[in-house]
Short mmCIF file of C-alpha atoms in Angstrom, two decimals:
data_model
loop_
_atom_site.label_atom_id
_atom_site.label_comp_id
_atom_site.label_asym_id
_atom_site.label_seq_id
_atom_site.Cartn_x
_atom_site.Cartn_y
_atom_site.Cartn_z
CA UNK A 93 217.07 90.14 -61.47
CA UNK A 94 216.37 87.33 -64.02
CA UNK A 95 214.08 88.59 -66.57
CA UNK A 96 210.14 88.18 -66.60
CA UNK A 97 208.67 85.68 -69.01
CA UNK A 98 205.58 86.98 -71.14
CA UNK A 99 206.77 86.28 -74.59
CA UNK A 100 205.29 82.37 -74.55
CA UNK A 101 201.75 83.03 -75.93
CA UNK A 102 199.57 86.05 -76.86
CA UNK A 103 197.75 86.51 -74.41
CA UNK A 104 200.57 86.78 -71.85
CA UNK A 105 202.78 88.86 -73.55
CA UNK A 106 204.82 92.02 -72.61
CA UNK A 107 208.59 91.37 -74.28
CA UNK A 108 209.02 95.65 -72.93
CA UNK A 109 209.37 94.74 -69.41
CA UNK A 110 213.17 96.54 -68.65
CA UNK A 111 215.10 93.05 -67.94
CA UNK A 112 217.46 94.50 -65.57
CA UNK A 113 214.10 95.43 -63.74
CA UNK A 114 211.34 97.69 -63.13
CA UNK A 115 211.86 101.15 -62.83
CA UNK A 116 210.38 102.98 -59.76
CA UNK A 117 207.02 104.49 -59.34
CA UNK A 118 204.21 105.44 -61.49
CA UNK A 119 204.40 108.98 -61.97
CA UNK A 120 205.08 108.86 -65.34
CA UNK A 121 204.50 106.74 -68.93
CA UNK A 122 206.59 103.91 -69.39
CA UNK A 123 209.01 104.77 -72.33
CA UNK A 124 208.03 101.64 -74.39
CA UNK A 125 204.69 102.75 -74.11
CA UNK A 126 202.64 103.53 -77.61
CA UNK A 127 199.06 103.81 -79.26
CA UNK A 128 198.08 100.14 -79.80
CA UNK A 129 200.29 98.51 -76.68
CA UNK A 130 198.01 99.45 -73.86
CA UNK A 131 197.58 96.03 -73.02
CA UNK A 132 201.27 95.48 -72.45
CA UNK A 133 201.80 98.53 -70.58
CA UNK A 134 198.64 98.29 -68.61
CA UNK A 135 200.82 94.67 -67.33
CA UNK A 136 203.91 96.45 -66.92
CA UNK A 137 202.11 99.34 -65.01
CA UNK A 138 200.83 96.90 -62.35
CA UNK A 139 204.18 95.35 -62.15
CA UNK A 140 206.10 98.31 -61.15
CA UNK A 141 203.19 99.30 -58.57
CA UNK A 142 203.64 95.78 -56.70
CA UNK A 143 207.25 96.45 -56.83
CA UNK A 144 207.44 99.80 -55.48
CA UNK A 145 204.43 99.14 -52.75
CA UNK A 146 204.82 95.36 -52.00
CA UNK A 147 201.41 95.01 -52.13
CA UNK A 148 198.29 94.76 -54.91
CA UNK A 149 196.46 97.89 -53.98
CA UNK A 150 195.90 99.32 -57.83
CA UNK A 151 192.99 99.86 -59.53
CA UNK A 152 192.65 99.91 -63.30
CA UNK A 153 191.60 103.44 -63.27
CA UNK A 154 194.58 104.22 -61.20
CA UNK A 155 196.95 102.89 -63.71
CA UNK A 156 195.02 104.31 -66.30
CA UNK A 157 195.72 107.91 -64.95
CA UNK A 158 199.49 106.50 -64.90
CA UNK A 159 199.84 105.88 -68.52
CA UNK A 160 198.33 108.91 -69.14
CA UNK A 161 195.07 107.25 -70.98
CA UNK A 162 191.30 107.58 -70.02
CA UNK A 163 189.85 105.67 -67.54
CA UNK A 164 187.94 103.24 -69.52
CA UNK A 165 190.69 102.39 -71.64
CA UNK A 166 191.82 99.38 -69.72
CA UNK A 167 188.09 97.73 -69.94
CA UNK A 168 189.23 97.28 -73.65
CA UNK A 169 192.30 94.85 -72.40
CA UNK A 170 191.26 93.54 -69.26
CA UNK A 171 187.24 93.51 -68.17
CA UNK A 172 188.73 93.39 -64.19
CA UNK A 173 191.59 93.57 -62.36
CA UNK A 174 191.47 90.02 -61.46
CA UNK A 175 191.40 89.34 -64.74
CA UNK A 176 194.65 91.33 -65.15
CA UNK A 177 196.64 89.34 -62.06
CA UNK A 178 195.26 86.46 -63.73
CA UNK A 179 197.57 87.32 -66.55
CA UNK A 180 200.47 88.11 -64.27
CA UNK A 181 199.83 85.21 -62.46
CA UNK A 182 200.19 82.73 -65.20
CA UNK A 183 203.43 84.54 -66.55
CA UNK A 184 204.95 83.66 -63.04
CA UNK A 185 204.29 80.06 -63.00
CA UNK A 186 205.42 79.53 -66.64
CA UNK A 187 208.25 81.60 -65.62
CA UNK A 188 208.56 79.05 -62.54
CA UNK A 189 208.22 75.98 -64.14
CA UNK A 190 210.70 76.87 -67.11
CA UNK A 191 213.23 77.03 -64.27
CA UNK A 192 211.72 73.31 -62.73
CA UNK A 193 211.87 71.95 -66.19
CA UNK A 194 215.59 72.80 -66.29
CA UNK A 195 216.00 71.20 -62.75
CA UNK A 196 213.77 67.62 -64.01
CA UNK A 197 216.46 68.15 -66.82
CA UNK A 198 219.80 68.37 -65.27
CA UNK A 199 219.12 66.27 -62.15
CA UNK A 200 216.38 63.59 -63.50
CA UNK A 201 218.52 60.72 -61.78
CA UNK A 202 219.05 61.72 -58.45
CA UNK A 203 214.98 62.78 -57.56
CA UNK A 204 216.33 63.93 -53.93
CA UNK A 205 218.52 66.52 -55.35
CA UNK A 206 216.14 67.52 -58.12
CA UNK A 207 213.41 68.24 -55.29
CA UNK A 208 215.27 69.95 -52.86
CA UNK A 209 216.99 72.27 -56.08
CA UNK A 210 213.23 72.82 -56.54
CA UNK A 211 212.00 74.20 -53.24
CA UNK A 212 215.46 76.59 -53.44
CA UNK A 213 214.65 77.83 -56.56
CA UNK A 214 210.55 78.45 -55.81
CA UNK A 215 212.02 80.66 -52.75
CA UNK A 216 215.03 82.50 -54.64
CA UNK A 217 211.86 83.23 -57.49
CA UNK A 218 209.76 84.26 -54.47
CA UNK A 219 212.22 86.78 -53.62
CA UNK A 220 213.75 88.04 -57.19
CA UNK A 221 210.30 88.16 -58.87
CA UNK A 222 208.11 89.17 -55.72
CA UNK A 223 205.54 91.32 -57.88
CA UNK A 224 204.63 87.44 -60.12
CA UNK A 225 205.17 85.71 -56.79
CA UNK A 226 201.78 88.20 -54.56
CA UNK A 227 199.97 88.08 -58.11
CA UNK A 228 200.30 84.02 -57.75
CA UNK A 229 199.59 83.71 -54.22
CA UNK A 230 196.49 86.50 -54.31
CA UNK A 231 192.97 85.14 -52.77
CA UNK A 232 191.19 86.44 -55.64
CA UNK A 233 192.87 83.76 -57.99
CA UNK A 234 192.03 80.75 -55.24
CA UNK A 235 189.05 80.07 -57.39
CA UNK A 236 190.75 79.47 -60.89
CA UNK A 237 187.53 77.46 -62.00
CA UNK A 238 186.66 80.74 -64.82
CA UNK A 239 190.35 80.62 -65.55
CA UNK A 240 191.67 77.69 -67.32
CA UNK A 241 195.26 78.79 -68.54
CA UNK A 242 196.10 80.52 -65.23
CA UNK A 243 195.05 76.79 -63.61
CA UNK A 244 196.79 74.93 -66.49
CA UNK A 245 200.05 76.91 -65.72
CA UNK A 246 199.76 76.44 -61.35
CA UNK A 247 198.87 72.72 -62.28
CA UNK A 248 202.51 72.46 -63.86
CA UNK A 249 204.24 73.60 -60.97
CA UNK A 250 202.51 71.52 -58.18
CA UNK A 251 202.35 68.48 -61.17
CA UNK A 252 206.65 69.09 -61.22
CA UNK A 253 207.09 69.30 -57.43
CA UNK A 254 204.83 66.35 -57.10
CA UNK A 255 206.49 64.02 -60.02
CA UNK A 256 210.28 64.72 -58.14
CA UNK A 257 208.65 63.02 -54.76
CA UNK A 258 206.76 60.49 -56.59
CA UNK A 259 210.25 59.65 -58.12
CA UNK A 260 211.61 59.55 -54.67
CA UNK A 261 208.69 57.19 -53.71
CA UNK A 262 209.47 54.92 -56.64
CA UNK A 263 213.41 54.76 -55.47
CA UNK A 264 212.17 53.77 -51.51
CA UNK A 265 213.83 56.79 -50.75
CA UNK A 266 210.99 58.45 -49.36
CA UNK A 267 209.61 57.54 -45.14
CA UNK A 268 206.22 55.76 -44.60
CA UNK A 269 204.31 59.24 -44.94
CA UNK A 270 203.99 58.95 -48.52
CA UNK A 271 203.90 60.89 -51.35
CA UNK A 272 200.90 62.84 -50.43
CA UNK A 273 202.27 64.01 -47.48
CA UNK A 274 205.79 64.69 -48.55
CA UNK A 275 204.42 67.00 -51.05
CA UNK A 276 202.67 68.75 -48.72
CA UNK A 277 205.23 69.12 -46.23
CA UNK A 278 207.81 70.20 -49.31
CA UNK A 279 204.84 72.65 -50.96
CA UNK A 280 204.08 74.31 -47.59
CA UNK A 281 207.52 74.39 -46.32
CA UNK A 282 209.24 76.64 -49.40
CA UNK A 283 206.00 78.58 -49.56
CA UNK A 284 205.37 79.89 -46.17
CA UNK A 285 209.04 80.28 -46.19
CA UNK A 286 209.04 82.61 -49.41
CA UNK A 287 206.37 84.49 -47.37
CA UNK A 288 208.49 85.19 -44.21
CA UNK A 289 211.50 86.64 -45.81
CA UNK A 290 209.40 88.85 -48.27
CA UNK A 291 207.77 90.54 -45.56
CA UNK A 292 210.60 90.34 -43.11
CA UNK A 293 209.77 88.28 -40.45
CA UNK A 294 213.26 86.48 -40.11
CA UNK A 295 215.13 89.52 -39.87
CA UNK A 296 216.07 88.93 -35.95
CA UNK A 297 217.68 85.42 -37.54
CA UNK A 298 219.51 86.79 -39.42
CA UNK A 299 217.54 86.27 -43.04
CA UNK A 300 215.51 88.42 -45.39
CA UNK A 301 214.69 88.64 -48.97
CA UNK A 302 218.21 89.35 -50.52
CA UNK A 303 219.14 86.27 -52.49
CA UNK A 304 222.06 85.19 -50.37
CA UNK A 305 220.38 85.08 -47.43
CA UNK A 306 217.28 83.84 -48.83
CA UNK A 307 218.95 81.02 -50.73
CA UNK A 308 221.05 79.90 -47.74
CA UNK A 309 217.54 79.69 -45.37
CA UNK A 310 215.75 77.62 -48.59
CA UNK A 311 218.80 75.37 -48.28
CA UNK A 312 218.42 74.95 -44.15
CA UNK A 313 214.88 74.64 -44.60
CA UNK A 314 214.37 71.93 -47.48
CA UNK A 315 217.58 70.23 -45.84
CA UNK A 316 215.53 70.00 -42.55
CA UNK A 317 211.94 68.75 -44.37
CA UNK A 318 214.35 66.20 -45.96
CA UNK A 319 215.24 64.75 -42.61
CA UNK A 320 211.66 64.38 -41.78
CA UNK A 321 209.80 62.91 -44.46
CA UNK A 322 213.21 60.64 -46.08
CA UNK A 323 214.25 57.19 -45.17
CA UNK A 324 217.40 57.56 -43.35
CA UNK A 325 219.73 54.76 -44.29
#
């Protein structure tokens, strides 16, 4: 699993996390865990419980108990738990848009390419990093009006996937839809994809969240939304 991203400013920080993954359950205190790192294991804490359970059904109290800490300790860190999947949240789209930057980088000239290497690699992060991925896509961060950074860091994502089909535009590569609607189509398309495999709903076609299978399905689907929303020369 490619490792999680925290380490970019501090207030999204937890360099602990086990890169090879999380380890399972709560039962017990993270071994990185010390006096004075509560915050960072407080992050890691809810990031093993959406791992193991597939799901956001914590409370702060809950991973309180976990860490073996009292039950108002985590007000000190985080004054909700939305405020805490905020800060996951955020981690996953910097995390997401390091990987687009890298994309803009290597395939800047051919903006067909660079978008559909995009919507692949939103799935295969859906998929590898599904605890970031149902922090990001929770209804309690919809309204990011009280939350700047988190909106700063979606922005960048939609701003990158947007800029590759406006560069398609500007090559009359893209059908008479425009750029609004291609974006759409492309944004939708990789997302309720993502969704699907996670929670196994294209298992009778043969897909599901492993990254082989998810990758190939990315690469049928943005092939496909390609064929709609390109000119066809």
């Amino acid at each position: 699993m490619p490792r999680p991203l925290w380490a970019v400013k501090p207030n999204v920080t937890i360099d602990h996390i086990r890169r090879a993954g999380y380890s399972a359950g709560m039962s017990s205190t993270p071994s990185s865990y010390h006096h004075g790192d509560l915050r960072n294991a407080l992050l890691d804490a809810a990031l093993r419980h959406i791992e193991q359970h597939r799901e956001i059904s914590f409370t702060l109290r809950e991973l309180a108990k976990a860490l073996g800490v009292s039950a108002a300790a985590p007000f000190r860190h985080f004054s909700s738990k939305r405020l805490l999947l905020a800060a996951l949240a955020e981690a996953g789209y910097l995390l997401l848009n390091e990987r687009f930057t890298e994309l803009d980088t290597k395939s800047a000239a051919q903006p067909v390419i660079c978008l559909q290497r995009k919507g692949v690699a939103y799935v295969e992060f859906a998929v590898t990093h599904q605890a970031y991925f149902l922090a990001m896509s929770h209804p309690e961060l919809a309204d990011r009006s009280d939350l700047p950074e988190l909106d700063a860091a979606r922005n960048a994502v939609f701003t990158s996937m947007r800029h590759s089909v406006t560069a398609c535009a500007e090559q009359g590569l893209l059908a008479p839809y425009g750029p609004t609607a291609a974006t759409l189509t492309a944004w939708s398309a990789v997302h309720g994809l993502a969704v699907l495999l996670i929670d196994g709903q294209l298992q009778e076609l043969g897909f599901d969240s492993e990254l082989p299978t998810a990758t190939h399905a990315a690469e049928l689907v943005t092939t496909a939304c390609g064929f709609g929303f390109l000119q066809h020369r």
